[in-house]
Amino acid sequence: KDPNSDGLLVVLTPQAMTDPTETARRLTKFAVTRGKPVLASWMGGKDVVAGEAILNQANIPTFGYPDTAARTFTLMDRYAYNLRGLYETPTLVEAAMEAAPDRARAQQFILDARQAGRTLLTEFESKQVLAAYRIPTVPTRIAGSEDEAVKCAAAIGYPVVLKLHSQTITHKTDVGGVQLNLADADAVRRAYRAIESGAKAVREPRLRGGKHFLGVTVQPMIKLDGYELIVGSSIDAQFGPVLLFGAGGQLVEVLRDRALALPPLNTTLARRMMEQTTIYKALKGVRGRPPVDLAALARLLVQFSQLVIEQRWIKEIDINPLLAAPAPIAPPVDGAESGAAGLIALDARIVLHGPDVGEDQLPRLSIRPYPAQYDSEWTSKSGMPVTIRPIRPEDEPLIVKFHATLSEQSVYMRYFHYIQYNRRVAHERLTRLCFIDYDREMALVVERKDPKTGERVILAIGRLSKLHQTAEAEFAILVSDAYQGQGFGGELLRRLVQIGRDEKLKRIVATILPDNVAMQRVSRKIGFKLKRVESEFHAELDLSES
């Protein structure tokens, strides 16, 4: 019962007076130790086979050597850690944001570059894409001459930074394309000329020549009173887009302090990704320094993940450095409120897929993201405006409140037996219902937002679950007692049927109790054929016929 231990490893080394078999038999009474796994290492080869068999029958795994058992403990701990992260209820990012991403604006920058035959976005364009997704960036102005650079610097305020503006050269520091801490107009002019000569002196054949120098970008000099991070994404041949987070700056390849994850992220997965790096310890605050706003950093990673998911023509993208400071960053930044949280993208790079890649050849995500295409507004029979959308992991608190509005009769009609409220809202159960694989099932919720308080309430849920290794799926509908008869069940079923068609299903089925007359009526109205089988109705809709 010692709280300082998480598991037990029992090691036996046979001596002359040792009885491995009897020792194993006496150990079996500890096989079930609540909350603590028991592992055994029965050393001795064939001399301990009988004892190992006794332990295995009692569900105590055995290992020939203690180090193997210790590694197993580590893997078990990592597995449990990952599961806790996966099923921990995250917070909703978009609710905390003032506005949704400007997807069309980001897409236009990418489209313009592709139409011009380019695969590399300029730094200015890359930052505009980030800003469209509410990721804070340094205010950036483009200057095509020394005089323009001086005017931009005066408007921004000294000191400033000048960077190479080019459609071909991506690593600006390699060609002297970054000039920092410029305090006056003369320094700006000297920096402009230095950047221009450096770009024209590039020896790589495909980059040589003045046409690759398009001027400079002028940005305020941000005081680096914080931590330099890197956030990025690239394509893996097997997994598709993969996200990266870690320590950034010029020594990123030397430090190699990084963690990888698959999109999409939520705030919990983003935090777990950060926890895998060494820099995370510093971000929490060290040697009297205040911590960085880790919640805001997690939200930024979620927004970055959303960008990667939605802008599929992006092959590579990285923010390096992303400055994370304990205090708000001045001057004001372009993007979102995250600048006030001490986060700002100082540099960005985006590479697109080439013209030889067709839209149908773009890499697919390993994990299907939130299907936003099924999110839309609807009006009930009583004139109530609602939103019908796919369920999210963040909905767990709303689902708890939803179940409090159900009568025993409604619960029985849905689950065919009574389930106590505390069992229905148990975290372990709701995580399976809210954190779903959108490839295997789809759950739609009817959500109402109180116009006065802004509080969100779920009024109904419809679920379409694919049957394993078939082209069939089963539907189920559950509507809050106070809102039954307003058309929610019929609208949810109609939408689930359309999703079934989108997913190329051949058949949708359901089992309905005889007393559930309302669900029978709705099913027939949508086109289902009902057949009485003993004490149940079997509903079936053949999608191949329509």
Coordinates of C-alpha atoms in Angstrom, one line a residue:
K1 CA 0.0 0.0 0.0
D2 CA 3.0 2.3 -0.1
P3 CA 2.1 5.3 -2.3
N4 CA 5.7 5.6 -3.4
S5 CA 5.6 2.4 -5.4
D6 CA 3.6 1.9 -8.6
G7 CA 4.2 -1.8 -9.2
L8 CA 5.9 -4.9 -7.9
L9 CA 8.7 -7.0 -9.4
V10 CA 9.5 -10.2 -7.6
V11 CA 12.9 -11.7 -8.4
L12 CA 13.8 -15.3 -7.5
T13 CA 17.4 -16.7 -7.9
P14 CA 17.4 -20.4 -7.0
Q15 CA 19.8 -21.4 -4.3
A16 CA 20.4 -24.9 -2.8
M17 CA 17.6 -24.4 -0.3
T18 CA 15.2 -22.6 -2.6
D19 CA 11.9 -24.2 -3.6
P20 CA 10.9 -22.2 -6.8
T21 CA 7.6 -24.0 -7.1
E22 CA 6.4 -23.5 -3.6
T23 CA 7.6 -19.9 -3.6
A24 CA 5.5 -19.3 -6.8
R25 CA 2.5 -20.9 -5.2
R26 CA 2.7 -18.6 -2.1
L27 CA 3.1 -15.5 -4.4
T28 CA -0.1 -16.1 -6.3
K29 CA -2.2 -14.7 -3.4
F30 CA -0.7 -11.3 -4.3
A31 CA -1.6 -11.6 -8.0
V32 CA -4.5 -9.2 -7.7
T33 CA -3.0 -6.1 -6.1
R34 CA -5.4 -3.2 -6.7
G35 CA -3.8 -0.5 -8.8
K36 CA -0.4 -2.1 -8.9
P37 CA 0.8 -4.7 -11.5
V38 CA 2.8 -7.7 -10.2
L39 CA 5.6 -9.0 -12.4
A40 CA 8.0 -11.9 -11.7
S41 CA 11.5 -12.9 -12.8
W42 CA 12.0 -16.5 -12.0
M43 CA 15.7 -17.1 -12.9
G44 CA 16.9 -20.6 -13.3
G45 CA 15.8 -21.8 -16.7
K46 CA 14.3 -25.4 -16.8
D47 CA 14.7 -25.7 -13.0
V48 CA 11.9 -23.1 -12.4
V49 CA 9.5 -24.1 -15.2
A50 CA 6.9 -25.5 -12.8
G51 CA 6.9 -22.3 -10.8
E52 CA 6.6 -20.1 -13.9
A53 CA 3.5 -22.1 -14.9
I54 CA 1.9 -21.5 -11.5
L55 CA 2.5 -17.8 -11.8
N56 CA 1.2 -17.6 -15.3
Q57 CA -2.0 -19.4 -14.4
A58 CA -2.5 -16.7 -11.7
N59 CA -2.0 -14.0 -14.4
I60 CA 1.4 -13.0 -13.1
P61 CA 3.7 -12.6 -16.2
T62 CA 7.2 -14.0 -15.8
F63 CA 10.5 -13.0 -17.3
G64 CA 13.8 -14.8 -17.5
Y65 CA 15.8 -11.7 -16.5
P66 CA 14.9 -8.7 -14.3
D67 CA 16.0 -6.1 -16.8
T68 CA 13.5 -7.4 -19.3
A69 CA 10.8 -7.0 -16.7
A70 CA 12.0 -3.5 -15.9
R71 CA 11.7 -2.5 -19.5
T72 CA 8.2 -3.9 -19.6
F73 CA 7.3 -1.7 -16.6
T74 CA 8.5 1.3 -18.5
L75 CA 6.5 0.4 -21.6
M76 CA 3.4 -0.2 -19.5
D77 CA 3.8 3.2 -17.8
R78 CA 4.3 4.9 -21.2
Y79 CA 1.2 3.1 -22.6
A80 CA -0.9 4.2 -19.6
Y81 CA 0.4 7.8 -19.9
N82 CA -0.6 7.9 -23.6
L83 CA -4.1 6.5 -22.8
R84 CA -4.6 9.1 -20.1
G85 CA -3.6 11.8 -22.5
L86 CA -5.8 10.5 -25.2
Y87 CA -8.9 10.3 -23.1
E88 CA -8.4 13.4 -20.9
T89 CA -11.1 15.9 -21.7
P90 CA -9.5 18.8 -23.6
T91 CA -10.6 22.4 -23.7
L92 CA -12.3 23.9 -26.7
V93 CA -9.9 26.2 -28.6
E94 CA -12.3 28.0 -30.9
A95 CA -14.5 29.0 -28.0
A96 CA -11.6 31.0 -26.6
M97 CA -10.8 32.6 -29.8
E98 CA -12.3 35.9 -31.0
A99 CA -12.8 34.6 -34.5
A100 CA -12.4 31.5 -36.5
P101 CA -9.5 31.1 -38.9
D102 CA -9.6 33.1 -42.2
R103 CA -9.2 29.9 -44.3
A104 CA -10.0 31.6 -47.6
R105 CA -7.3 34.2 -47.1
A106 CA -4.6 31.6 -46.3
Q107 CA -5.7 29.6 -49.3
Q108 CA -5.5 32.6 -51.6
F109 CA -1.8 33.1 -50.8
I110 CA -1.1 29.5 -51.5
L111 CA -3.1 29.6 -54.8
D112 CA -1.3 32.7 -56.0
A113 CA 2.1 31.0 -55.5
R114 CA 1.0 27.9 -57.3
Q115 CA -0.4 29.8 -60.2
A116 CA 2.9 31.6 -60.5
G117 CA 4.7 28.3 -60.6
R118 CA 6.3 28.6 -57.2
T119 CA 6.6 26.0 -54.5
L120 CA 8.2 28.4 -51.9
L121 CA 6.3 31.1 -50.2
T122 CA 8.1 34.2 -49.2
E123 CA 8.5 35.0 -45.6
F124 CA 5.9 37.7 -45.9
E125 CA 3.4 35.3 -47.5
S126 CA 4.2 32.6 -44.9
K127 CA 3.5 34.9 -42.1
Q128 CA 0.2 36.0 -43.7
V129 CA -0.9 32.4 -43.8
L130 CA 0.0 32.0 -40.1
A131 CA -1.9 35.2 -39.2
A132 CA -4.9 33.9 -41.0
Y133 CA -5.0 31.1 -38.5
R134 CA -4.6 33.5 -35.6
I135 CA -1.0 32.6 -35.0
P136 CA 0.7 35.9 -33.9
T137 CA 3.5 37.2 -36.2
V138 CA 5.8 40.1 -36.3
P139 CA 4.4 43.1 -38.3
T140 CA 6.2 42.8 -41.6
R141 CA 6.6 45.4 -44.4
I142 CA 8.1 44.9 -47.8
A143 CA 10.7 47.4 -49.2
G144 CA 12.1 47.3 -52.7
S145 CA 14.7 50.0 -52.3
E146 CA 16.9 51.6 -49.7
D147 CA 14.6 54.6 -49.5
E148 CA 11.5 52.4 -49.0
A149 CA 13.3 50.5 -46.3
V150 CA 14.1 53.7 -44.4
K151 CA 10.5 54.9 -44.7
C152 CA 9.2 51.5 -43.4
A153 CA 11.7 51.6 -40.5
A154 CA 10.6 55.1 -39.5
A155 CA 7.0 54.1 -39.6
I156 CA 7.7 51.0 -37.5
G157 CA 10.1 52.6 -35.1
Y158 CA 13.7 51.8 -34.4
P159 CA 15.4 49.5 -33.8
V160 CA 14.4 47.3 -36.7
V161 CA 15.4 44.1 -38.5
L162 CA 15.9 43.7 -42.2
K163 CA 15.5 40.3 -43.9
L164 CA 16.0 39.2 -47.4
H165 CA 12.8 39.1 -49.5
S166 CA 13.1 36.3 -52.0
Q167 CA 11.0 33.8 -53.8
T168 CA 13.8 31.3 -54.1
I169 CA 16.2 31.6 -51.1
T170 CA 14.7 30.1 -48.0
H171 CA 17.5 29.9 -45.5
K172 CA 18.3 33.7 -45.3
T173 CA 21.0 33.5 -42.6
D174 CA 23.1 31.3 -44.9
V175 CA 23.6 34.2 -47.3
G176 CA 23.7 37.0 -44.8
G177 CA 20.1 37.8 -45.4
V178 CA 19.3 38.8 -41.8
Q179 CA 20.5 42.1 -40.2
L180 CA 19.5 42.7 -36.6
N181 CA 19.2 45.7 -34.2
L182 CA 19.4 48.5 -36.8
A183 CA 19.2 51.7 -34.8
D184 CA 18.9 54.4 -37.5
A185 CA 18.5 55.2 -41.2
D186 CA 22.2 54.8 -42.0
A187 CA 22.3 51.4 -40.5
V188 CA 19.2 50.4 -42.5
R189 CA 20.9 51.6 -45.8
R190 CA 24.1 49.6 -45.0
A191 CA 22.1 46.5 -44.1
Y192 CA 20.0 46.8 -47.3
R193 CA 23.2 46.9 -49.4
A194 CA 24.8 44.0 -47.5
I195 CA 21.7 41.8 -48.0
E196 CA 21.5 42.7 -51.7
S197 CA 25.2 41.9 -52.3
G198 CA 24.9 38.7 -50.3
A199 CA 21.9 37.4 -52.3
K200 CA 23.6 38.3 -55.7
A201 CA 26.8 36.4 -54.6
V202 CA 25.0 33.1 -54.2
R203 CA 26.9 30.5 -56.2
E204 CA 24.2 27.8 -56.4
P205 CA 23.2 27.9 -60.1
R206 CA 19.5 27.8 -59.7
L207 CA 19.7 30.7 -57.2
R208 CA 22.3 32.9 -58.7
G209 CA 21.3 36.3 -60.1
G210 CA 19.7 39.5 -59.1
K211 CA 16.1 38.4 -59.9
H212 CA 16.2 36.3 -56.7
F213 CA 16.6 39.5 -54.7
L214 CA 13.2 41.2 -54.5
G215 CA 14.1 43.6 -51.7
V216 CA 13.9 43.3 -48.0
T217 CA 11.3 42.9 -45.3
V218 CA 11.3 45.4 -42.4
Q219 CA 10.3 44.3 -39.0
P220 CA 10.5 45.6 -35.4
M221 CA 13.4 44.3 -33.4
I222 CA 11.8 42.1 -30.8
K223 CA 13.7 41.7 -27.5
L224 CA 14.6 38.0 -27.2
D225 CA 13.6 37.9 -23.5
G226 CA 12.2 34.4 -23.7
Y227 CA 12.7 31.0 -25.2
E228 CA 13.2 30.2 -28.9
L229 CA 11.0 27.3 -30.0
I230 CA 10.4 25.6 -33.3
V231 CA 7.0 24.4 -34.5
G232 CA 6.8 22.6 -37.9
S233 CA 5.3 19.9 -40.1
S234 CA 6.6 17.8 -42.9
I235 CA 5.4 14.7 -44.8
D236 CA 6.2 11.2 -43.7
A237 CA 5.9 8.5 -46.4
Q238 CA 3.8 6.3 -44.2
F239 CA 2.0 8.6 -41.8
G240 CA 1.4 11.7 -44.0
P241 CA 1.8 15.1 -42.2
V242 CA 3.7 14.9 -39.0
L243 CA 4.0 17.7 -36.4
L244 CA 7.2 18.8 -34.7
F245 CA 7.7 20.9 -31.5
G246 CA 10.9 21.6 -29.6
A247 CA 13.8 24.0 -28.9
G248 CA 14.4 26.3 -31.9
G249 CA 16.7 29.1 -33.0
Q250 CA 20.0 28.7 -35.0
L251 CA 21.1 25.7 -33.0
V252 CA 18.0 23.6 -33.7
E253 CA 19.9 21.0 -35.6
V254 CA 22.6 20.8 -32.9
L255 CA 20.3 20.6 -29.8
R256 CA 17.8 18.2 -31.5
D257 CA 15.4 18.6 -28.6
R258 CA 12.1 17.8 -30.3
A259 CA 8.9 15.8 -30.1
L260 CA 6.7 14.5 -32.9
A261 CA 2.9 14.0 -33.1
L262 CA 0.2 13.3 -35.6
P263 CA -2.5 15.8 -36.4
P264 CA -5.1 16.7 -35.4
L265 CA -4.2 18.0 -32.0
N266 CA -6.4 19.1 -29.1
T267 CA -5.1 21.0 -26.1
T268 CA -4.4 17.8 -24.1
L269 CA -2.4 16.2 -26.9
A270 CA -0.6 19.4 -27.5
R271 CA 0.4 19.6 -23.9
R272 CA 1.6 16.0 -23.9
M273 CA 3.7 16.8 -27.0
M274 CA 5.4 19.6 -25.2
E275 CA 6.0 17.5 -22.1
Q276 CA 8.2 15.1 -24.2
T277 CA 10.8 17.8 -24.7
T278 CA 13.6 19.1 -22.5
I279 CA 12.8 22.7 -23.1
Y280 CA 9.4 22.1 -21.5
K281 CA 11.1 22.2 -18.0
A282 CA 12.3 25.7 -18.7
L283 CA 8.9 26.8 -20.1
K284 CA 7.4 25.9 -16.7
G285 CA 9.7 28.4 -15.0
V286 CA 13.3 27.9 -13.7
R287 CA 15.7 29.7 -11.4
G288 CA 13.1 32.3 -10.3
R289 CA 11.9 33.0 -13.9
P290 CA 8.1 33.1 -14.3
P291 CA 6.6 30.4 -16.5
V292 CA 5.4 30.8 -20.1
D293 CA 1.6 30.7 -20.7
L294 CA 1.5 27.0 -21.4
A295 CA -2.3 27.0 -22.0
A296 CA -1.8 29.7 -24.7
L297 CA 1.1 27.7 -26.2
A298 CA -1.1 24.6 -26.4
R299 CA -3.8 26.6 -28.1
L300 CA -1.3 27.8 -30.6
L301 CA -0.2 24.3 -31.4
V302 CA -3.8 23.3 -32.0
Q303 CA -4.3 26.2 -34.3
F304 CA -1.1 25.2 -36.2
S305 CA -2.4 21.7 -36.4
Q306 CA -5.6 23.0 -37.9
L307 CA -3.6 24.9 -40.5
V308 CA -1.7 21.8 -41.5
I309 CA -4.9 19.8 -41.8
E310 CA -6.9 22.3 -43.8
Q311 CA -4.2 23.6 -46.2
R312 CA -3.3 20.3 -47.8
W313 CA -1.0 21.8 -50.5
I314 CA 1.6 22.6 -47.8
K315 CA 4.4 20.1 -48.0
E316 CA 6.6 21.7 -45.3
I317 CA 6.0 24.5 -42.8
D318 CA 8.0 25.7 -39.9
I319 CA 8.0 28.6 -37.4
N320 CA 11.6 29.1 -36.3
P321 CA 12.0 30.8 -34.0
L322 CA 8.7 31.0 -32.2
L323 CA 9.4 33.3 -29.3
A324 CA 7.8 32.2 -26.0
A325 CA 8.2 34.9 -23.3
P326 CA 6.8 35.0 -19.7
A327 CA 5.3 38.5 -20.3
P328 CA 3.3 40.1 -23.2
I329 CA 5.3 41.0 -26.2
A330 CA 5.6 44.6 -27.5
P331 CA 5.1 46.1 -30.0
P332 CA 1.7 44.7 -31.1
V333 CA 1.7 41.7 -33.3
D334 CA -0.2 40.5 -36.4
G335 CA -2.5 37.6 -35.8
A336 CA -4.3 36.9 -32.5
E337 CA -4.4 37.6 -28.9
S338 CA -1.5 35.2 -28.3
G339 CA 1.0 38.1 -28.6
A340 CA -0.5 39.3 -25.3
A341 CA 0.3 35.8 -23.9
G342 CA 4.0 36.2 -24.8
L343 CA 4.0 34.1 -28.1
I344 CA 5.1 35.4 -31.5
A345 CA 6.4 33.9 -34.7
L346 CA 9.6 35.7 -35.6
D347 CA 10.2 33.8 -38.9
A348 CA 8.3 31.3 -41.0
R349 CA 8.8 29.1 -44.0
I350 CA 6.2 27.3 -46.2
V351 CA 7.0 24.9 -49.0
L352 CA 4.2 23.7 -51.3
H353 CA 3.8 20.5 -53.3
G354 CA 5.1 20.8 -56.8
P355 CA 3.0 21.0 -60.0
D356 CA 3.6 17.3 -60.6
V357 CA 1.4 16.4 -57.6
G358 CA -2.3 16.2 -58.3
E359 CA -5.0 16.9 -55.7
D360 CA -5.8 13.2 -55.5
Q361 CA -2.1 12.5 -54.8
L362 CA -1.8 14.8 -51.8
P363 CA -0.8 12.9 -48.6
R364 CA -3.6 11.7 -46.4
L365 CA -3.7 12.2 -42.7
S366 CA -3.2 9.1 -40.5
I367 CA -6.0 10.3 -38.2
R368 CA -9.2 11.6 -39.7
P369 CA -9.7 15.2 -38.5
Y370 CA -12.9 16.8 -37.3
P371 CA -15.4 16.6 -40.2
A372 CA -16.3 20.3 -40.3
Q373 CA -18.3 19.8 -43.5
Y374 CA -21.1 18.3 -41.5
D375 CA -21.4 21.4 -39.3
S376 CA -24.4 23.6 -40.2
E377 CA -27.3 25.7 -38.8
W378 CA -30.9 24.4 -38.6
T379 CA -34.2 25.7 -37.3
S380 CA -36.6 23.4 -35.4
K381 CA -40.4 23.1 -35.9
S382 CA -40.9 25.7 -33.1
G383 CA -38.5 28.2 -34.8
M384 CA -35.6 27.5 -32.5
P385 CA -32.2 28.1 -34.2
V386 CA -29.7 25.3 -33.4
T387 CA -26.4 24.0 -34.7
I388 CA -26.0 20.4 -35.8
R389 CA -22.4 19.3 -35.9
P390 CA -20.2 16.3 -35.2
I391 CA -19.4 15.5 -31.6
R392 CA -16.0 16.5 -30.2
P393 CA -13.9 15.3 -27.2
E394 CA -14.5 18.7 -25.6
D395 CA -18.2 17.9 -25.4
E396 CA -18.0 15.6 -22.4
P397 CA -19.2 18.3 -19.9
L398 CA -22.2 19.0 -22.1
I399 CA -23.0 15.4 -22.5
V400 CA -23.1 15.0 -18.7
K401 CA -25.7 17.8 -18.5
F402 CA -27.6 16.3 -21.4
H403 CA -28.0 12.9 -19.6
A404 CA -29.4 14.8 -16.7
T405 CA -32.4 15.8 -18.9
L406 CA -33.3 12.2 -19.8
S407 CA -36.1 10.3 -18.2
E408 CA -35.8 6.6 -17.5
Q409 CA -38.2 5.9 -20.4
S410 CA -36.0 7.7 -22.9
V411 CA -32.9 5.8 -21.6
Y412 CA -34.7 2.5 -21.8
M413 CA -35.9 3.2 -25.4
R414 CA -32.3 4.0 -26.4
Y415 CA -30.3 1.3 -24.6
F416 CA -33.0 -1.4 -24.1
H417 CA -32.4 -1.4 -20.4
Y418 CA -32.2 1.1 -17.5
I419 CA -28.8 2.6 -16.8
Q420 CA -28.2 4.7 -13.7
Y421 CA -27.2 8.3 -14.3
N422 CA -23.8 8.0 -12.5
R423 CA -22.9 5.1 -14.8
R424 CA -24.0 6.9 -17.9
V425 CA -21.9 9.9 -17.2
A426 CA -18.8 8.1 -15.9
H427 CA -15.6 9.6 -17.5
E428 CA -14.4 6.2 -18.8
R429 CA -17.7 5.7 -20.7
L430 CA -18.1 9.2 -22.0
T431 CA -14.5 9.3 -23.4
R432 CA -15.5 6.4 -25.7
L433 CA -18.6 8.2 -26.8
C434 CA -17.1 11.7 -27.3
F435 CA -13.5 10.9 -28.5
I436 CA -14.4 8.9 -31.5
D437 CA -12.6 7.7 -34.7
Y438 CA -14.6 9.5 -37.4
D439 CA -13.6 6.8 -39.9
R440 CA -15.4 4.1 -37.8
E441 CA -18.4 6.1 -36.6
M442 CA -20.1 9.5 -36.7
A443 CA -22.0 11.2 -34.0
L444 CA -24.0 14.4 -34.5
V445 CA -25.2 16.6 -31.7
V446 CA -27.9 19.3 -31.8
E447 CA -26.5 22.3 -29.9
R448 CA -28.3 25.4 -28.7
K449 CA -26.6 28.5 -27.6
D450 CA -28.4 30.7 -25.1
P451 CA -28.5 34.2 -26.8
K452 CA -28.3 35.9 -23.4
T453 CA -25.7 33.9 -21.4
G454 CA -23.9 32.3 -24.3
E455 CA -24.1 28.9 -22.6
R456 CA -24.1 26.0 -24.9
V457 CA -26.6 23.1 -24.4
I458 CA -26.8 19.7 -26.2
L459 CA -30.4 18.8 -27.0
A460 CA -30.1 15.6 -29.0
I461 CA -27.5 13.0 -30.3
G462 CA -27.5 10.8 -33.4
R463 CA -24.9 8.1 -33.9
L464 CA -23.9 6.1 -37.0
S465 CA -21.6 3.2 -36.1
K466 CA -20.0 1.1 -38.9
L467 CA -20.3 -2.7 -38.4
H468 CA -16.9 -4.3 -38.4
Q469 CA -15.6 -5.6 -41.8
T470 CA -18.9 -4.8 -43.6
A471 CA -20.3 -1.9 -45.7
E472 CA -23.1 -1.5 -43.1
A473 CA -23.7 0.8 -40.2
E474 CA -26.2 1.0 -37.3
F475 CA -27.9 4.2 -36.2
A476 CA -29.2 5.4 -32.9
I477 CA -31.0 8.6 -31.8
L478 CA -31.5 10.1 -28.4
V479 CA -33.4 13.4 -27.8
S480 CA -33.8 15.3 -24.5
D481 CA -37.2 14.8 -23.1
A482 CA -38.0 18.6 -23.1
Y483 CA -37.3 18.9 -26.8
Q484 CA -38.9 15.7 -28.2
G485 CA -41.4 16.3 -31.0
Q486 CA -39.5 19.3 -32.6
G487 CA -38.1 17.3 -35.5
F488 CA -34.6 16.8 -34.1
G489 CA -34.8 13.0 -34.4
G490 CA -35.9 13.1 -38.1
E491 CA -33.3 15.7 -39.0
L492 CA -30.5 13.8 -37.4
L493 CA -31.5 10.6 -39.1
R494 CA -31.7 12.3 -42.5
R495 CA -28.2 13.7 -42.0
L496 CA -26.8 10.3 -40.9
V497 CA -28.2 8.7 -44.0
Q498 CA -26.5 11.3 -46.1
I499 CA -23.2 10.7 -44.3
G500 CA -23.7 6.9 -45.0
R501 CA -23.9 7.7 -48.7
D502 CA -20.9 9.9 -48.5
E503 CA -19.0 7.1 -46.8
K504 CA -20.1 4.6 -49.6
L505 CA -22.1 2.4 -47.2
K506 CA -24.5 -0.1 -48.7
R507 CA -26.9 -0.4 -45.8
I508 CA -28.0 1.3 -42.6
V509 CA -29.8 -0.7 -40.0
A510 CA -31.2 -0.3 -36.5
T511 CA -33.1 -2.2 -33.8
I512 CA -36.2 -0.4 -32.4
L513 CA -38.4 -1.5 -29.4
P514 CA -42.1 -2.0 -30.2
D515 CA -43.0 0.8 -27.7
N516 CA -40.8 3.3 -29.5
V517 CA -43.5 4.4 -31.9
A518 CA -42.0 7.8 -32.5
M519 CA -38.7 6.3 -33.8
Q520 CA -40.6 3.8 -36.0
R521 CA -42.5 6.6 -37.6
V522 CA -39.4 8.7 -38.2
S523 CA -37.6 5.7 -39.7
R524 CA -40.4 5.0 -42.1
K525 CA -40.6 8.6 -43.1
I526 CA -36.9 8.6 -44.0
G527 CA -37.3 5.5 -46.1
F528 CA -36.4 2.6 -43.8
K529 CA -38.2 -0.7 -44.1
L530 CA -39.3 -2.1 -40.8
K531 CA -39.8 -5.8 -40.0
R532 CA -41.1 -7.3 -36.7
V533 CA -38.7 -10.0 -35.4
E534 CA -39.9 -11.5 -32.1
S535 CA -40.0 -8.6 -29.6
E536 CA -38.2 -6.0 -31.7
F537 CA -38.5 -4.1 -35.0
H538 CA -35.5 -4.3 -37.4
A539 CA -35.2 -1.2 -39.5
E540 CA -33.2 -1.3 -42.8
L541 CA -32.3 1.1 -45.5
D542 CA -30.6 -0.2 -48.7
L543 CA -28.5 2.7 -49.9
S544 CA -27.6 0.9 -53.1
E545 CA -31.2 1.3 -54.3
S546 CA -31.2 5.1 -54.1

